[in-house]
Coordinates of N, CA and C in Angstrom, one line a residue:
M4 N 11.3 -3.9 10.8 CA 10.6 -3.1 10.0 C 11.9 -2.7 8.9
L5 N 11.6 -2.8 7.8 CA 12.1 -2.7 6.5 C 12.1 -1.3 5.8
N6 N 13.0 -0.3 5.6 CA 12.8 1.0 4.9 C 13.4 1.1 3.7
L7 N 12.9 1.2 2.7 CA 13.3 1.5 1.4 C 13.2 3.2 1.1
Y8 N 14.2 3.8 0.9 CA 14.2 5.3 0.8 C 14.8 5.7 -0.6
N9 N 14.9 7.0 -1.0 CA 15.1 7.1 -2.4 C 16.6 6.6 -2.9
N10 N 16.1 5.6 -3.9 CA 17.4 5.1 -4.6 C 17.2 5.8 -5.9
G11 N 16.7 6.8 -6.1 CA 16.9 7.6 -7.4 C 16.9 7.0 -8.8
D12 N 18.1 6.3 -9.0 CA 18.2 5.7 -10.2 C 18.0 4.3 -10.1
S13 N 17.0 3.8 -10.8 CA 16.8 2.6 -10.7 C 17.2 1.6 -12.0
S14 N 18.4 2.1 -12.5 CA 18.8 1.5 -14.0 C 19.5 0.3 -13.4
E15 N 20.0 0.4 -12.0 CA 20.8 -1.0 -11.5 C 19.7 -2.2 -11.2
G16 N 18.7 -2.1 -11.1 CA 17.5 -3.1 -11.1 C 16.6 -3.0 -10.2
T17 N 15.7 -3.9 -9.9 CA 14.8 -3.8 -9.2 C 14.9 -4.4 -7.7
T18 N 14.3 -3.6 -6.8 CA 14.3 -4.1 -5.4 C 13.4 -5.3 -5.0
I19 N 13.6 -6.5 -4.9 CA 12.7 -7.3 -4.4 C 12.5 -8.3 -3.2
V20 N 11.4 -7.9 -2.5 CA 11.0 -8.5 -1.1 C 10.1 -9.7 -1.4
S21 N 10.6 -10.9 -1.3 CA 9.7 -12.0 -1.6 C 9.9 -13.1 -0.5
K22 N 8.8 -13.8 -0.5 CA 8.7 -15.1 0.4 C 9.2 -14.7 1.7
S23 N 8.8 -13.7 2.3 CA 9.3 -13.5 3.7 C 8.2 -13.1 4.5
S24 N 8.6 -13.0 6.1 CA 7.5 -13.1 6.9 C 7.8 -11.8 7.9
F25 N 6.7 -11.0 8.3 CA 6.8 -9.9 9.0 C 6.0 -10.1 10.1
S26 N 6.2 -10.0 11.2 CA 5.4 -10.0 12.5 C 5.8 -9.4 13.7
F27 N 4.8 -8.6 14.4 CA 4.7 -7.7 15.3 C 5.7 -6.6 15.1
C28 N 5.4 -6.1 14.1 CA 6.2 -4.9 13.7 C 5.2 -3.7 14.6
Q29 N 6.3 -2.7 15.3 CA 5.9 -1.8 16.0 C 5.4 -0.7 15.4
T30 N 5.9 -0.4 14.2 CA 5.5 0.8 13.3 C 5.0 0.0 11.8
Y31 N 5.9 0.5 11.0 CA 5.3 -0.2 9.6 C 6.4 -1.3 9.4
C32 N 5.6 -2.3 8.8 CA 6.4 -3.6 8.5 C 7.4 -3.1 7.2
I33 N 6.8 -2.4 6.4 CA 7.5 -2.0 5.1 C 7.4 -0.6 5.0
Y34 N 8.3 0.0 4.9 CA 8.1 1.9 4.6 C 9.0 2.0 3.5
A35 N 8.1 2.6 2.5 CA 8.9 3.1 1.4 C 8.7 4.6 0.8
Q36 N 9.7 5.4 0.7 CA 9.6 6.8 0.4 C 10.4 7.1 -0.6
G37 N 9.7 7.6 -1.9 CA 10.7 8.0 -2.9 C 11.5 7.0 -3.6
H38 N 11.1 5.7 -3.4 CA 12.0 4.7 -3.8 C 11.1 4.2 -5.2
R39 N 12.1 3.8 -6.0 CA 11.7 3.6 -7.5 C 11.9 1.9 -7.8
A40 N 11.2 1.3 -8.4 CA 11.3 0.0 -9.2 C 11.5 -1.1 -7.8
A41 N 10.4 -1.7 -7.6 CA 10.3 -2.7 -6.2 C 9.2 -3.5 -6.8
R42 N 9.2 -4.9 -6.1 CA 8.3 -5.9 -6.0 C 8.2 -6.2 -4.7
I43 N 7.3 -6.2 -4.1 CA 6.7 -6.9 -2.7 C 5.8 -7.8 -3.1
E44 N 6.1 -9.2 -2.9 CA 5.4 -10.4 -3.5 C 5.8 -11.5 -2.4
K45 N 4.3 -12.0 -2.3 CA 4.6 -13.5 -1.6 C 4.9 -13.5 -0.3
N46 N 4.6 -12.6 0.5 CA 4.9 -12.2 2.0 C 3.8 -12.4 2.8
V47 N 4.1 -12.7 4.1 CA 3.1 -12.6 5.3 C 3.4 -11.7 6.3
F48 N 2.3 -10.8 6.5 CA 2.5 -9.8 7.5 C 1.5 -10.0 8.5
Y49 N 2.1 -10.1 9.8 CA 1.0 -10.1 11.0 C 1.5 -9.4 12.0
H50 N 0.0 -8.8 12.4 CA 0.1 -7.8 13.5 C 1.1 -6.8 13.2
G51 N 0.9 -5.7 12.3 CA 1.5 -4.8 12.1 C 1.2 -3.4 12.8
G52 N 1.9 -2.8 13.4 CA 1.4 -1.4 14.0 C 1.1 -0.3 13.1
A53 N 0.0 0.2 13.0 CA -0.5 1.4 11.8 C -0.8 0.7 10.5
F54 N 0.5 0.6 9.7 CA 0.4 0.1 8.5 C 1.2 -1.3 8.2
H55 N 1.0 -2.5 7.6 CA 1.9 -3.3 7.2 C 2.7 -2.7 6.1
L56 N 2.2 -2.3 5.0 CA 2.9 -1.4 4.0 C 2.6 0.0 3.9
K57 N 3.7 0.8 4.0 CA 3.3 2.4 3.9 C 4.0 2.7 2.9
L58 N 3.5 3.5 1.6 CA 4.0 3.5 0.5 C 4.0 5.0 0.1
K59 N 5.1 5.9 0.3 CA 4.9 7.3 0.0 C 5.6 7.6 -1.2
R60 N 5.1 8.5 -2.1 CA 5.7 8.8 -3.2 C 6.6 8.0 -4.1
V61 N 6.1 6.7 -4.2 CA 7.0 5.5 -5.0 C 6.6 5.6 -6.5
K62 N 7.6 4.8 -7.3 CA 7.0 4.9 -8.6 C 7.6 3.4 -9.1
G63 N 6.7 2.8 -9.9 CA 7.4 1.5 -10.4 C 7.2 0.2 -9.5
F64 N 6.3 0.3 -8.5 CA 6.0 -0.5 -7.6 C 5.0 -1.7 -7.7
T65 N 5.3 -3.0 -7.4 CA 4.2 -3.9 -7.6 C 4.1 -4.5 -6.4
V66 N 2.6 -4.7 -5.9 CA 2.7 -5.4 -4.7 C 1.5 -6.4 -5.0
D67 N 2.3 -7.5 -4.9 CA 1.4 -8.8 -5.6 C 1.6 -10.0 -4.4
A68 N 0.2 -10.6 -4.4 CA 0.0 -12.0 -3.7 C 0.6 -11.8 -2.4
N69 N 0.4 -10.8 -1.4 CA 0.6 -10.6 0.1 C -0.5 -11.2 0.9
L70 N -0.1 -11.9 2.1 CA -1.2 -12.0 2.9 C -1.0 -10.9 4.0
M71 N -1.9 -10.2 4.7 CA -1.5 -9.4 5.6 C -2.9 -9.5 6.8
I72 N -2.3 -9.9 7.9 CA -3.2 -9.9 8.9 C -2.9 -9.0 10.2
G73 N -4.0 -8.4 10.7 CA -4.1 -7.7 11.9 C -3.1 -6.3 11.8
A74 N -3.7 -5.3 11.0 CA -3.3 -4.2 11.2 C -3.8 -3.7 12.5
V75 N -3.0 -2.9 13.3 CA -3.3 -2.7 14.5 C -2.8 -1.0 14.9
P76 N -3.7 -0.4 15.7 CA -3.0 1.0 16.2 C -1.8 0.8 16.7
R77 N -0.9 1.9 16.6 CA 0.5 1.9 17.4 C 0.4 2.1 19.0
P78 N 0.9 1.3 19.8 CA 0.7 1.6 21.1 C 0.8 2.9 21.4
R79 N 0.2 3.4 22.3 CA -0.1 5.1 22.8 C 0.0 5.9 21.7
K80 N 0.0 5.4 20.4 CA -0.1 6.9 19.6 C -1.5 6.9 18.8
G81 N -2.2 5.8 18.6 CA -3.2 5.6 17.7 C -3.0 5.9 16.3
G82 N -4.0 6.9 15.6 CA -3.9 7.2 14.3 C -4.5 6.3 13.2
P83 N -4.0 6.6 12.0 CA -4.9 5.7 10.9 C -4.3 4.5 10.9
V84 N -4.9 3.4 10.6 CA -4.7 2.1 10.3 C -5.0 1.3 9.3
A85 N -4.2 0.7 8.5 CA -4.5 -0.1 7.1 C -3.5 -1.2 6.9
C86 N -4.0 -2.0 6.2 CA -3.1 -3.4 5.8 C -1.8 -2.5 4.5
L87 N -2.4 -1.7 3.9 CA -1.4 -0.9 2.8 C -2.0 0.5 2.8
E88 N -1.3 1.4 2.9 CA -1.5 2.7 2.4 C -0.5 3.3 1.5
S89 N -1.2 4.0 0.5 CA 0.0 4.5 -0.5 C -0.6 6.1 -0.6
T90 N 0.6 7.1 -0.9 CA 0.0 8.5 -0.9 C 1.0 9.0 -1.9
G91 N 0.4 9.7 -2.9 CA 1.3 10.3 -4.0 C 2.2 9.6 -4.6
S92 N 1.8 8.4 -5.2 CA 2.7 7.3 -6.0 C 2.5 7.1 -7.3
F93 N 3.2 6.7 -8.2 CA 2.8 6.8 -9.5 C 3.2 5.3 -10.0
S94 N 2.6 4.7 -11.0 CA 2.8 3.4 -11.4 C 3.1 2.4 -10.5
L95 N 1.8 2.4 -9.7 CA 1.8 1.3 -8.8 C 0.6 0.3 -9.1
V96 N 1.1 -0.9 -9.0 CA 0.4 -2.0 -9.3 C 0.1 -2.8 -7.9
V97 N -1.3 -2.9 -7.5 CA -1.7 -3.7 -6.2 C -2.5 -4.6 -6.8
K98 N -2.3 -6.0 -6.5 CA -3.0 -7.1 -7.2 C -3.0 -8.4 -6.2
N99 N -4.0 -8.9 -6.2 CA -4.0 -10.5 -5.5 C -3.5 -10.5 -4.0
N100 N -3.7 -9.5 -3.4 CA -3.5 -9.5 -1.9 C -4.6 -9.5 -1.1
I101 N -4.5 -10.1 0.0 CA -5.4 -10.7 1.1 C -5.1 -9.5 2.3
C102 N -6.2 -8.8 2.8 CA -6.2 -8.1 4.1 C -7.1 -8.6 4.9
K103 N -6.8 -9.2 6.0 CA -7.7 -9.7 7.0 C -7.4 -9.0 8.6
G104 N -8.6 -8.6 8.9 CA -8.3 -8.2 10.7 C -8.1 -6.8 11.0
S105 N -8.0 -5.9 10.1 CA -7.6 -4.6 10.2 C -8.6 -3.9 11.3
T106 N -8.2 -3.1 12.1 CA -8.9 -2.8 13.2 C -9.7 -1.3 12.4
I107 N -9.0 -1.0 11.5 CA -9.7 0.4 10.6 C -10.0 0.1 9.1
N108 N -8.8 0.2 8.4 CA -9.1 -0.1 6.9 C -8.3 -1.0 6.5
G109 N -8.8 -1.7 5.3 CA -8.1 -2.6 4.5 C -7.0 -2.0 3.7
F110 N -7.4 -1.5 2.4 CA -6.4 -0.8 1.5 C -6.8 0.9 1.4
V111 N -5.7 1.4 1.5 CA -5.9 2.9 1.0 C -5.1 3.5 -0.1
F112 N -5.9 3.6 -1.0 CA -5.1 3.8 -2.6 C -5.1 5.3 -2.8
P113 N -4.1 5.5 -3.6 CA -4.2 7.1 -4.0 C -5.3 7.3 -5.0
L114 N -5.7 8.5 -5.0 CA -6.6 8.9 -6.1 C -5.8 9.0 -7.2
T115 N -6.2 8.3 -8.7 CA -5.5 8.3 -9.8 C -6.2 9.2 -10.8
S116 N -5.3 10.2 -11.4 CA -5.9 10.6 -12.8 C -6.2 9.8 -13.9
C117 N -7.2 10.3 -14.6 CA -7.9 9.4 -15.6 C -6.5 9.0 -16.5
S118 N -5.6 9.6 -17.2 CA -4.5 9.8 -17.5 C -3.6 8.5 -17.1
Q119 N -3.7 8.2 -15.7 CA -2.7 7.2 -15.4 C -3.4 6.0 -14.8
F120 N -4.8 5.9 -15.0 CA -5.7 4.8 -14.3 C -5.2 3.7 -15.0
N121 N -4.8 3.5 -16.2 CA -4.4 2.2 -16.8 C -3.0 1.5 -16.1
S122 N -2.3 2.6 -15.8 CA -0.8 2.3 -15.3 C -0.9 2.0 -13.7
M123 N -1.9 1.9 -13.0 CA -2.1 1.8 -11.6 C -3.2 1.0 -11.4
P124 N -3.2 -0.3 -11.9 CA -4.3 -1.2 -11.5 C -4.3 -1.6 -10.1
F125 N -5.6 -1.6 -9.4 CA -5.8 -2.2 -8.0 C -6.5 -3.3 -8.2
T126 N -6.3 -4.5 -8.6 CA -7.3 -5.5 -8.9 C -7.2 -6.6 -7.9
N127 N -8.1 -7.5 -7.9 CA -8.3 -9.0 -7.2 C -7.7 -9.0 -5.8
N128 N -8.0 -7.7 -5.4 CA -7.5 -7.8 -3.7 C -9.1 -8.1 -2.7
V129 N -8.4 -8.7 -1.7 CA -9.5 -9.0 -0.9 C -9.4 -8.4 0.4
A130 N -10.3 -7.8 1.1 CA -10.3 -7.1 2.4 C -11.8 -8.1 3.1
G131 N -11.3 -8.6 4.4 CA -12.1 -9.1 5.1 C -12.2 -8.7 6.5
S132 N -13.2 -8.9 7.4 CA -13.2 -8.8 8.8 C -12.4 -7.3 9.3
I133 N -12.8 -6.3 8.5 CA -12.3 -5.0 8.5 C -13.3 -4.3 9.5
S134 N -13.0 -3.3 10.4 CA -13.7 -2.7 11.4 C -14.4 -1.6 10.6
A135 N -13.7 -1.0 9.6 CA -14.5 0.4 9.1 C -14.4 0.0 7.3
N136 N -13.3 0.6 6.8 CA -13.5 0.3 5.1 C -12.5 -0.7 4.5
G137 N -13.1 -1.4 3.9 CA -12.3 -2.4 3.2 C -11.6 -1.7 2.2
F138 N -11.9 -0.8 1.3 CA -11.0 -0.1 0.4 C -11.2 1.3 0.6
L139 N -10.5 2.1 0.5 CA -10.6 4.0 0.6 C -9.7 4.6 -0.4
L140 N -10.2 5.4 -1.2 CA -9.3 6.2 -1.9 C -8.9 7.6 -1.1
N141 N -7.7 7.9 -1.1 CA -6.9 8.7 -0.4 C -7.0 10.1 -1.3
K142 N -7.7 11.2 -0.7 CA -7.7 12.4 -1.6 C -6.2 13.2 -1.9
E143 N -5.7 12.8 -1.1 CA -4.1 13.8 -1.2 C -3.7 13.6 -2.3
G144 N -3.6 15.0 -3.1 CA -3.0 15.0 -4.4 C -4.0 15.3 -5.5
G145 N -5.6 15.3 -5.3 CA -6.1 15.8 -6.4 C -7.6 15.2 -6.5
G146 N -8.2 15.4 -7.4 CA -9.4 14.8 -7.8 C -9.6 13.2 -7.6
G147 N -8.7 12.8 -8.9 CA -9.0 11.4 -9.1 C -9.8 11.0 -10.2
C148 N -9.7 10.0 -11.1 CA -10.2 9.6 -12.0 C -11.6 8.9 -11.5
L149 N -11.7 8.2 -10.4 CA -13.1 7.7 -10.3 C -13.9 8.9 -9.6
I150 N -13.4 9.9 -8.9 CA -14.5 11.0 -8.6 C -15.0 11.7 -9.8
T151 N -14.0 12.1 -10.9 CA -14.4 12.6 -12.1 C -15.3 11.7 -12.8
L152 N -15.5 10.5 -12.9 CA -16.4 9.8 -13.5 C -17.6 9.6 -12.9
M153 N -17.7 9.6 -11.6 CA -18.9 9.7 -10.6 C -19.5 11.1 -10.9
L154 N -18.6 12.2 -11.0 CA -19.4 13.5 -10.9 C -20.0 13.8 -12.2
S155 N -19.4 13.1 -13.2 CA -19.8 13.6 -14.8 C -21.0 12.7 -14.9
R156 N -21.4 11.7 -14.2 CA -22.7 11.1 -14.3 C -23.7 11.6 -14.0
K157 N -24.0 12.7 -13.2 CA -25.1 13.3 -12.7 C -25.8 14.1 -13.6

């Protein structure tokens, strides 16, 4: 498990996790909270407990071209499961990732306000062999642009 916590000032550069493998993680393979400026790219995640990637209140993150296989519940704990879950994040780019074989969800994205929609693209991600939801929007933190757009069409 790799933890990335409040680095506060990102002027020293970007944290990069690239071309690595994570397997049989008991909880999260990568957990980031309050971290700024990171690239998580070209990694392989296999059989992660709860989430392969758990991102909480991160800013300036890019998650690109990762293969995530088999997100499963934590032993004796249960709870939510997804290849990637992000809550309360800003300037998050999630693109070109593959999630296969999660026992519940594929990708859980934060609802995004319309003013920030262009700065947080979630594009070209694939979720397959998922038990429940391939893509899910987390309502934590407000209404979100997609909800606003859907409600305004009625």
